[in-house]
Coordinates of C-alpha atoms and ligand atoms in Angstrom, one line a residue:
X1 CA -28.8 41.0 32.2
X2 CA -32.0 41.9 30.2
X3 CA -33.8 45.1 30.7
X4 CA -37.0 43.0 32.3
X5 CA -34.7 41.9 34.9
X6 CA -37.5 41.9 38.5
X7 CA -35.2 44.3 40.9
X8 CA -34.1 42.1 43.5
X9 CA -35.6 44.4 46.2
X10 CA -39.3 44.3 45.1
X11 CA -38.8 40.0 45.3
X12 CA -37.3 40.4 48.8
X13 CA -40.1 42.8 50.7
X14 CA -41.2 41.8 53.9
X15 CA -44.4 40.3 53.0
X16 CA -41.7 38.3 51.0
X17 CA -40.1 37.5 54.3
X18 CA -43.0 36.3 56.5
X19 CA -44.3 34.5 53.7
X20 CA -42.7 33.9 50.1
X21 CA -44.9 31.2 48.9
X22 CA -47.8 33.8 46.7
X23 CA -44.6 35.3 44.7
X24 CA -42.9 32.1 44.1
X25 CA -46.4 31.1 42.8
X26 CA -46.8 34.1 40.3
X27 CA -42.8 33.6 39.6
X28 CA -44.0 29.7 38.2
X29 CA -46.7 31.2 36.3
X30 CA -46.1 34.3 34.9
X31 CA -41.7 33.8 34.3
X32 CA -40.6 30.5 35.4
X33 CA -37.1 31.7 34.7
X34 CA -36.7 35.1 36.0
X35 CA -33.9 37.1 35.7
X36 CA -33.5 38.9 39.3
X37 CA -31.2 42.4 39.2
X38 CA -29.3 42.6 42.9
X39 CA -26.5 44.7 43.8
X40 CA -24.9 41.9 45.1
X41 CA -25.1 39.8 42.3
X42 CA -27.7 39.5 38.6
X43 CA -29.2 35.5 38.9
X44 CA -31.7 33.7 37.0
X45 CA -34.6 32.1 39.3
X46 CA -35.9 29.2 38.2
X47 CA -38.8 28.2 39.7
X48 CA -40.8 24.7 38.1
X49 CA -39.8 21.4 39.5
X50 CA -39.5 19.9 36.2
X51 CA -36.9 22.7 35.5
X52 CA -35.4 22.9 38.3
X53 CA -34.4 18.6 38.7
X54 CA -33.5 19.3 34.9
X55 CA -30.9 22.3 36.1
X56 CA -29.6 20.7 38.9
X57 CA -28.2 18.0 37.0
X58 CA -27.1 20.0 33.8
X59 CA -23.6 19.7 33.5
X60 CA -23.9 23.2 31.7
X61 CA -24.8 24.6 35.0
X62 CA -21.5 24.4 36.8
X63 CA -20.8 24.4 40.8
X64 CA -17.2 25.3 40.1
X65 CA -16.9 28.6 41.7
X66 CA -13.1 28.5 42.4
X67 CA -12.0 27.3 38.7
X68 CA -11.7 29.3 35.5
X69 CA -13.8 32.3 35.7
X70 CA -13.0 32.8 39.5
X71 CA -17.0 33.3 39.9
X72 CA -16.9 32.9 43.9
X73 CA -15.8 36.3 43.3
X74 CA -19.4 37.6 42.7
X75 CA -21.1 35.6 45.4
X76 CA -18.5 35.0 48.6
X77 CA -16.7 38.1 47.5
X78 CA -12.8 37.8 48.2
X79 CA -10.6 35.5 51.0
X80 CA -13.6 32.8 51.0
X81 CA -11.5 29.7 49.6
X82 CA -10.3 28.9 53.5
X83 CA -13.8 27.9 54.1
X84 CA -15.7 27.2 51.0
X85 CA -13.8 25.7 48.3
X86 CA -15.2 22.4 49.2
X87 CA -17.2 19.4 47.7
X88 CA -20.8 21.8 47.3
X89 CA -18.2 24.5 45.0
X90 CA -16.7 21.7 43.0
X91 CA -17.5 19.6 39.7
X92 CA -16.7 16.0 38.9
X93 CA -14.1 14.9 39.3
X94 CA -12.6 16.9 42.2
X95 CA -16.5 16.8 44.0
X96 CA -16.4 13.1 43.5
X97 CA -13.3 12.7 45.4
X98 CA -14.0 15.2 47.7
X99 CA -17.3 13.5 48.4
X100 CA -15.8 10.2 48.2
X101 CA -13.8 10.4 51.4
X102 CA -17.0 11.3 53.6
X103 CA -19.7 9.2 52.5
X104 CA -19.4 5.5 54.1
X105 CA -19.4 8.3 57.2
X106 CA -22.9 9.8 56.4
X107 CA -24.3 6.3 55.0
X108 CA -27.7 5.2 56.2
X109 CA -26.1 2.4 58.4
X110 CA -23.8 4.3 60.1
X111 CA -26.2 7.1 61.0
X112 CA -28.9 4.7 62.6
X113 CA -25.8 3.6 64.6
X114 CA -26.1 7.2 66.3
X115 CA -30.1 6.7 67.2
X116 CA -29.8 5.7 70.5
X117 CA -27.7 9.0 70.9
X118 CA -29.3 11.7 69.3
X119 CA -32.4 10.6 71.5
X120 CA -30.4 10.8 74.6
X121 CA -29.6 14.2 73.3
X122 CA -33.0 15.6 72.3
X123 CA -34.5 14.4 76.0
X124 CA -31.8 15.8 78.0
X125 CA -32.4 19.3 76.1
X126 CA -36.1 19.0 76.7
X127 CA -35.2 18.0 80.4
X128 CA -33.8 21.4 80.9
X129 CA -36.7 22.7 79.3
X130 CA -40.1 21.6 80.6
X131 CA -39.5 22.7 83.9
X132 CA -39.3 26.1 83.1
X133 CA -43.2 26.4 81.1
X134 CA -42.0 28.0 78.2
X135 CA -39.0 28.6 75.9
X136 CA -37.5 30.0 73.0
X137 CA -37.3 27.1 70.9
X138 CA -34.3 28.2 68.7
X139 CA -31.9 28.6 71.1
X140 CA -32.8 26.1 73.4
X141 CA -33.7 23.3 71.4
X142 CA -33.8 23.4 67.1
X143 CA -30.0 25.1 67.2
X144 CA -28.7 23.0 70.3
X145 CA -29.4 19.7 69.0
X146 CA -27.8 19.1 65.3
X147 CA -24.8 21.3 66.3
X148 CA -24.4 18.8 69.5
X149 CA -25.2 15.9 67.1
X150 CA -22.8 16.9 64.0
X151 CA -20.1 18.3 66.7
X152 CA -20.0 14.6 68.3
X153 CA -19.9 13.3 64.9
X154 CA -17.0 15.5 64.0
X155 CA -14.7 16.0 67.3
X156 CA -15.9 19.0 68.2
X157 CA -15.6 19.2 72.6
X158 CA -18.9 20.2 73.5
X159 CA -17.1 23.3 75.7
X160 CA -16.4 24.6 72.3
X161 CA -19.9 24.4 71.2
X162 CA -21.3 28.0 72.4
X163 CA -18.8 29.7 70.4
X164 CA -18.4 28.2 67.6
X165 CA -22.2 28.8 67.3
X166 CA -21.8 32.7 68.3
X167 CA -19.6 32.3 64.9
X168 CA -22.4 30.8 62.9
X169 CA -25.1 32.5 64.2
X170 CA -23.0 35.8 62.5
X171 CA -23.2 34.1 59.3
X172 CA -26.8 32.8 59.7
X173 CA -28.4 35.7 60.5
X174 CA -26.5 38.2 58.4
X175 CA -28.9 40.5 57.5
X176 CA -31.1 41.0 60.4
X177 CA -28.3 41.9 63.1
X178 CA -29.1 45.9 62.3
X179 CA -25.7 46.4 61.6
X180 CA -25.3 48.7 58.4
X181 CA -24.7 46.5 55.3
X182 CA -21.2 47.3 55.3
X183 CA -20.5 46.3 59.4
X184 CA -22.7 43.4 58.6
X185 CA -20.4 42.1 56.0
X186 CA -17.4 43.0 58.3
X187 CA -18.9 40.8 61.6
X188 CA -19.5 37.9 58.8
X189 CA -15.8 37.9 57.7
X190 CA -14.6 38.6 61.0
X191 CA -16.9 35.5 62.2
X192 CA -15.4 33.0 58.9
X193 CA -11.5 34.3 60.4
X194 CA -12.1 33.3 63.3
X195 CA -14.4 29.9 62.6
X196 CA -11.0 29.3 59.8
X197 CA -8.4 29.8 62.9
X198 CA -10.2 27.4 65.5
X199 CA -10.9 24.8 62.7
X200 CA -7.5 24.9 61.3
X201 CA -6.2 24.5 65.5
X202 CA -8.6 22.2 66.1
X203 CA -7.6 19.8 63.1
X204 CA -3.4 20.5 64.7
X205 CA -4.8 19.5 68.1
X206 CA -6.5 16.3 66.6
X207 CA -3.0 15.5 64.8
X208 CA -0.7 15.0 68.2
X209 CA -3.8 13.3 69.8
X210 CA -6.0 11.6 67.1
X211 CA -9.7 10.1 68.5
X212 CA -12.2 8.0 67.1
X213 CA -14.0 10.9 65.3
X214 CA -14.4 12.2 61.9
X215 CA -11.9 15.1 61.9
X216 CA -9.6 12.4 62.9
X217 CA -10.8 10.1 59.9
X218 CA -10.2 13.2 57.4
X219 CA -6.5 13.6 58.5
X220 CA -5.3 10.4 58.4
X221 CA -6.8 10.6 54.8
X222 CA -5.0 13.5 54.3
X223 CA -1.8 13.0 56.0
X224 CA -1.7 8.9 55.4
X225 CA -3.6 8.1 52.6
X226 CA -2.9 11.7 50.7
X227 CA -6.7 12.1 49.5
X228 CA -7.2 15.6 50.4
X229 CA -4.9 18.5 50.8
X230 CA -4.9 20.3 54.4
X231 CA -7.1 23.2 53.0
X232 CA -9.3 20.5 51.8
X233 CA -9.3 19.2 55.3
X234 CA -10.4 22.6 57.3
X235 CA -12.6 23.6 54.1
X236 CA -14.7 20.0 54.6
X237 CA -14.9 20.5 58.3
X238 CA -16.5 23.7 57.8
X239 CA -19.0 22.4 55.3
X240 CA -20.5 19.3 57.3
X241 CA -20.2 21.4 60.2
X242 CA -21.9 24.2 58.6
X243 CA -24.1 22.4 56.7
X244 CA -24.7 19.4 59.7
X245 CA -26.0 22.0 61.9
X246 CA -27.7 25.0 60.3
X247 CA -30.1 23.5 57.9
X248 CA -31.5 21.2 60.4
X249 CA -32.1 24.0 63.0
X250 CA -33.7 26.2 60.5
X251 CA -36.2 22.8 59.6
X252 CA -36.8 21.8 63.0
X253 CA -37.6 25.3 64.0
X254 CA -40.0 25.8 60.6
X255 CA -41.5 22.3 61.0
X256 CA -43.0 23.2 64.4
X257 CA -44.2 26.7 63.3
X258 CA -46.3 24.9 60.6
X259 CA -47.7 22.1 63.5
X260 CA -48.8 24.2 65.5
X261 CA -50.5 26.4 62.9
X262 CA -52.2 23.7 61.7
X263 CA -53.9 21.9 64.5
X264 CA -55.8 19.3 62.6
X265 CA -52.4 18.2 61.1
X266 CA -50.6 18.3 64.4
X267 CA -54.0 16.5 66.5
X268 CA -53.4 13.6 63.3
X269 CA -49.8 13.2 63.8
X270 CA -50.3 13.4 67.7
X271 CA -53.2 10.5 66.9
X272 CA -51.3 8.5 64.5
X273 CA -47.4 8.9 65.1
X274 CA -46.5 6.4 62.5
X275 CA -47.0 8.7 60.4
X276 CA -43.9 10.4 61.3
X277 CA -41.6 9.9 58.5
X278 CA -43.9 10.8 55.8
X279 CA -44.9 14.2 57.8
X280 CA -41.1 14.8 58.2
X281 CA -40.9 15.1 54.0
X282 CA -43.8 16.6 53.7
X283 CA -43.2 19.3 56.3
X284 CA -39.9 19.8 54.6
X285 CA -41.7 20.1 51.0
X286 CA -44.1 22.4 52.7
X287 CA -41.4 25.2 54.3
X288 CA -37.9 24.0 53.7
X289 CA -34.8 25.7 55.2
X290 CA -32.9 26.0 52.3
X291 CA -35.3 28.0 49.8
X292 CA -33.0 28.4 46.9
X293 CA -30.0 26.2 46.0
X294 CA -26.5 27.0 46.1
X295 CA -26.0 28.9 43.1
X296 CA -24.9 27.5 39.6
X297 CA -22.9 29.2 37.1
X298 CA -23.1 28.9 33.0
X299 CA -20.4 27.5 31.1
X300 CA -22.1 28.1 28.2
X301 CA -25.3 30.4 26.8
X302 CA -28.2 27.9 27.4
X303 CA -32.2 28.2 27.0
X304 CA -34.8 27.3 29.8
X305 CA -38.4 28.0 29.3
X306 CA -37.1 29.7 26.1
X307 CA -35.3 32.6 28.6
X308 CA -32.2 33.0 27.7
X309 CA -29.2 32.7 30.0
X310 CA -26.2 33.6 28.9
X311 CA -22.8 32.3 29.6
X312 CA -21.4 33.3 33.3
X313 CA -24.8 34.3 34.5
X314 CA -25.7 32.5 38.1
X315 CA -28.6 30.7 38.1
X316 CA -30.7 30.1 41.3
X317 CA -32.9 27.1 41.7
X318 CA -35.5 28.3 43.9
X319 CA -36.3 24.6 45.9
X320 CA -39.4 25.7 47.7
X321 CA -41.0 27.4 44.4
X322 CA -40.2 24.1 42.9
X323 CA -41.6 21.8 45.9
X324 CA -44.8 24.3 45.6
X325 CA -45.2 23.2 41.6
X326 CA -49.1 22.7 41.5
X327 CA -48.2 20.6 38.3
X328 CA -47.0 18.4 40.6
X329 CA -48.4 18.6 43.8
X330 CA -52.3 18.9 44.5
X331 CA -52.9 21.8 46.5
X332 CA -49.3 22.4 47.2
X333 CA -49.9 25.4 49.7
X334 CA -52.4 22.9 52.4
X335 CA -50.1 21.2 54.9
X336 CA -51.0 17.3 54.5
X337 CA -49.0 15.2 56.4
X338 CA -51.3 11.6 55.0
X339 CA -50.3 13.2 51.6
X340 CA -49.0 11.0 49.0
X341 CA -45.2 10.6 49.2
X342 CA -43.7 13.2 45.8
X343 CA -40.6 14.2 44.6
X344 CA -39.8 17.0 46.1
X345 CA -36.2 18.2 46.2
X346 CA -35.7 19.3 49.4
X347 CA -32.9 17.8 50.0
X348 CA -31.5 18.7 46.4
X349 CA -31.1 16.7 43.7
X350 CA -28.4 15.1 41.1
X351 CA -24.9 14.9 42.5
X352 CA -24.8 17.4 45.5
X353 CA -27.8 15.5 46.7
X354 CA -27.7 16.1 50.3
X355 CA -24.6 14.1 51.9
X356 CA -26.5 14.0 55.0
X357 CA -30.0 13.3 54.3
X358 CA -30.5 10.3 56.6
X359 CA -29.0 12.4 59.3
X360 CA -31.4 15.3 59.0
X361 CA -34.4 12.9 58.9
X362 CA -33.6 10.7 61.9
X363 CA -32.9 14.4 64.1
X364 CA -36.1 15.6 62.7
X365 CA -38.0 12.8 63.5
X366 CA -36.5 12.0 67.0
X367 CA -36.7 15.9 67.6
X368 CA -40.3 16.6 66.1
X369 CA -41.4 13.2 67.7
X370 CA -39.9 13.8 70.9
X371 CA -41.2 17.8 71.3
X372 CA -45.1 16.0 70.3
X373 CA -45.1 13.6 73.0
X374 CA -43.1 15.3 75.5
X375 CA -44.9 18.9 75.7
X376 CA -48.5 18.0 74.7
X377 CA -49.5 21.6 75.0
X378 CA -47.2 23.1 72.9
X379 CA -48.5 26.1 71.5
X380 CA -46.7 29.6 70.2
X381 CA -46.0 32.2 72.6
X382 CA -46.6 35.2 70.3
X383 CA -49.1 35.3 67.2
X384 CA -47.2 33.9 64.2
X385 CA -47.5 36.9 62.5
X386 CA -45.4 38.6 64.8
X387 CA -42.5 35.9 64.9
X388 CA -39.1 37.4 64.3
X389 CA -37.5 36.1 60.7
X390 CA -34.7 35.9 59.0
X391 CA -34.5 38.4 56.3
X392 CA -36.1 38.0 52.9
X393 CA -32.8 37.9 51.0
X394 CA -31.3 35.6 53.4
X395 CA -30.0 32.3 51.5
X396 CA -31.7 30.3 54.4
X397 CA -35.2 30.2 56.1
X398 CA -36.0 30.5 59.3
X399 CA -36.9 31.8 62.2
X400 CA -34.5 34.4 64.7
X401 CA -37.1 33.2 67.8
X402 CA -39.5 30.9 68.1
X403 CA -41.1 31.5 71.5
X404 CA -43.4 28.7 72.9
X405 CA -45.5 27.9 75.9
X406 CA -46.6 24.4 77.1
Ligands
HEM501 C1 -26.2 19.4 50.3 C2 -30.6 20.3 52.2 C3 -29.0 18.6 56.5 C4 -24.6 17.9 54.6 C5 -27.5 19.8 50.4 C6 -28.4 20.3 49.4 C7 -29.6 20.5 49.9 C8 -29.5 20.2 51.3 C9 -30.8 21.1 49.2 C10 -28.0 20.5 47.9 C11 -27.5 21.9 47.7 C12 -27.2 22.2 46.3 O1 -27.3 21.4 45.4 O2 -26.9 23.4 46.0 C13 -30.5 19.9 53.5 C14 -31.6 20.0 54.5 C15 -31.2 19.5 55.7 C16 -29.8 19.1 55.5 C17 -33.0 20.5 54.1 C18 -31.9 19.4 57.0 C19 -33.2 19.3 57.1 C20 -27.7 18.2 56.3 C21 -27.0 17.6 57.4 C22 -25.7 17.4 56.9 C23 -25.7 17.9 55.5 C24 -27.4 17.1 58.8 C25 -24.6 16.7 57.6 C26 -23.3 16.9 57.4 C27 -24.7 18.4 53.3 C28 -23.5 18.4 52.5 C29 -24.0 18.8 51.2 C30 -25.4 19.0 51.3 C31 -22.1 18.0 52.8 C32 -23.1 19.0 49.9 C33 -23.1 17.8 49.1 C34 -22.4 17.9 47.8 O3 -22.0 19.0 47.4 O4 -22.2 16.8 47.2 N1 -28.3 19.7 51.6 N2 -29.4 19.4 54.2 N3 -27.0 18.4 55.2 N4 -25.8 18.7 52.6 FE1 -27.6 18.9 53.4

């Protein structure tokens, strides 16, 4: 890594952490590929949209962590192939078949199958919660519902639900538990044992009694139809689990933050609730959950923005930089829920695309809709500049609590 490298630790300040959207913007002015020095690992940010659809389908930007190279190394450290050597840390052609066997699952028929469902889930969280005034919102209603949703989806029983979130709540929050860097690490590996063990039980369990579920679906596949291995098996559960749950927490939970900061915006949506789809994207372009993608690796020395990178370096698409682009977006820090529909990538781009996009929009429109109409005086219960965030370095963004009154 170059001598001008931006030490990781003057990006990742707390300013940083409450809100990272004025460094992103000098980042896409000033060095729209920046190469960020970290003791955990050297990347290279890259921060334009243009760049950043162009890098997420490079094919000299690889997603191969577990092949030649053993880069996973670097950024899940050792042990981390039970759970993520999956489809999102694999090229073609092994992420096209691992993809392959899930998709008619998450396809946009099959999801608005599960409507009637995830509403009846969203109002019987709320029913627990209006009669008690006020609420932390993450715990009782942005975390409950996708891991209730995805954990149907998958096979999960729902008496298993609180503690497979105390697992991923570890992993989530890593970072902020105030736990030395060292115990932190530990509780997250402890946390991924222990998620491995009940998934790997879980999928033995389904074996001798098989239901109409997807965990069931993925074993026949792997013990019938031999399309995926058994590691394959536990390490795809984890994803869409992982991935089915914790993204769509963090949006839900972010989405309302920015509502009810922005009180024309939320009085127009409450006016005009049609409008709901397009303030879904546009909420997402505005503070996604996922601010940088999942990290790419160099097969060979390439050139962005005339930045070097050279071979083996990780490169870091930074998604809400990108969805910030003023090239492309007018304004792009004003919340604008009537604003034209762009092409933002907050759901990714080229072929890790989100697998579960239509998902994450119809819980995020049922839940955001549903929190509107059913607490019209929602409001925050402490100033926002005093909610409790994850950490600046965290890969994901969100809150820790989001106390409300109504
Ligand atoms: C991939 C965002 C919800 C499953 C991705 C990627 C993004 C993303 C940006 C691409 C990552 C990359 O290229 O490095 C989101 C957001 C969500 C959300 C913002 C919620 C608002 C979901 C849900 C599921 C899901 C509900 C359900 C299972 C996946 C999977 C992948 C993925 C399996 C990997 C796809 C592949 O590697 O081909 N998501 N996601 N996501 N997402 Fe989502």
């Amino acid at each position: 890594m170059t001598d001008q490298a931006l030490p990781a630790s003057e990006l990742y300040t707390e300013e940083f952490a409450a809100d990272p959207y004025p460094a992103f913007a000098r980042l896409r002015a000033d060095t729209p590929v920046c190469p960020v020095s970290s003791p955990r690992f050297d990347s290279y940010l890259i921060t334009r949209l243009d760049d950043a659809k162009a890098a997420l389908t490079d094919p000299r930007l690889s997603k191969d962590l577990y092949g030649p190279g053993q880069h996973y190394l670097r950024i899940f450290g050792p042990n981390s192939e039970a759970l993520n050597r999956n489809m999102l840390n694999a090229d073609p052609p092994e992420h096209t078949r691992l993809r392959r066997i899930v998709s008619q699952a998450f396809a946009p028929r099959r999801i608005e199958a599960l409507r009637p469902r995830v509403a009846e889930i969203v109002d019987g969280l709320l029913d627990r919660i209006i009669p008690q005034g006020d609420s932390e919102l993450m715990h009782d209603f942005a975390i409950p519902l996708p891991m209730m949703v995805i954990g149907q989806l998958l096979g999960i029983p729902e008496t298993d639900h609180e503690r497979v979130l105390d697992w991923t709540q570890v992993i989530r929050t890593s970072g902020s538990s105030g736990r030395s860097p060292a115990e932190d690490r530990a509780a997250v590996q402890e946390a991924q044992l222990r998620l491995h063990h009940y998934l790997a039980d879980l999928v033995q369990a389904k074996r001798a009694h098989p239901a109409d579920d997807l965990i069931s679906a993925l074993i026949d596949a792997c013990d019938h139809e031999g399309k995926l291995s058994e590691r394959e098996l536990v390490t795809t559960t984890f994803l869409l689990l992982f991935a089915g749950h914790q993204t769509t927490a963090d949006f839900i939970g972010n989405a309302t933050v920015a509502l009810l900061t922005h009180p024309d915006q939320l009085e127009l949506l409450r006016a005009s609730p049609e409008l709901l789809p397009a303030a879904i994207e546009e909420l997402l372009r505005f503070d996604g959950p996922l601010p940088v993608a999942s990290p790419r690796i160099a097969t060979e020395d390439i050139e962005y923005q005339g930045v070097h990178i050279p071979r083996g370096s990780i490169v870091g698409v930074v998604i809400n930089a990108a969805n910030h682009d003023p090239a492309h977006f007018t304004e792009p820090d004003r919340l604008d829920l009537s604003r034209e529909r762009g092409a933002h990538i907050g759901f990714g781009h080229g072929v890790h695309y989100c697998l579960g996009v239509s998902l994450a929009r119809m819980e995020a429109q049922i839940g955001i809709g549903a929190l509107l109409r059913r607490l019209p005086e929602l409001r925050l219960g402490v100033p926002v500049d005093e909610l409790r965030r994850l950490p600046a370095a965290s890969p994901f963004r969100g809150l820790l609590e989001l106390p409300v009154r109504f």
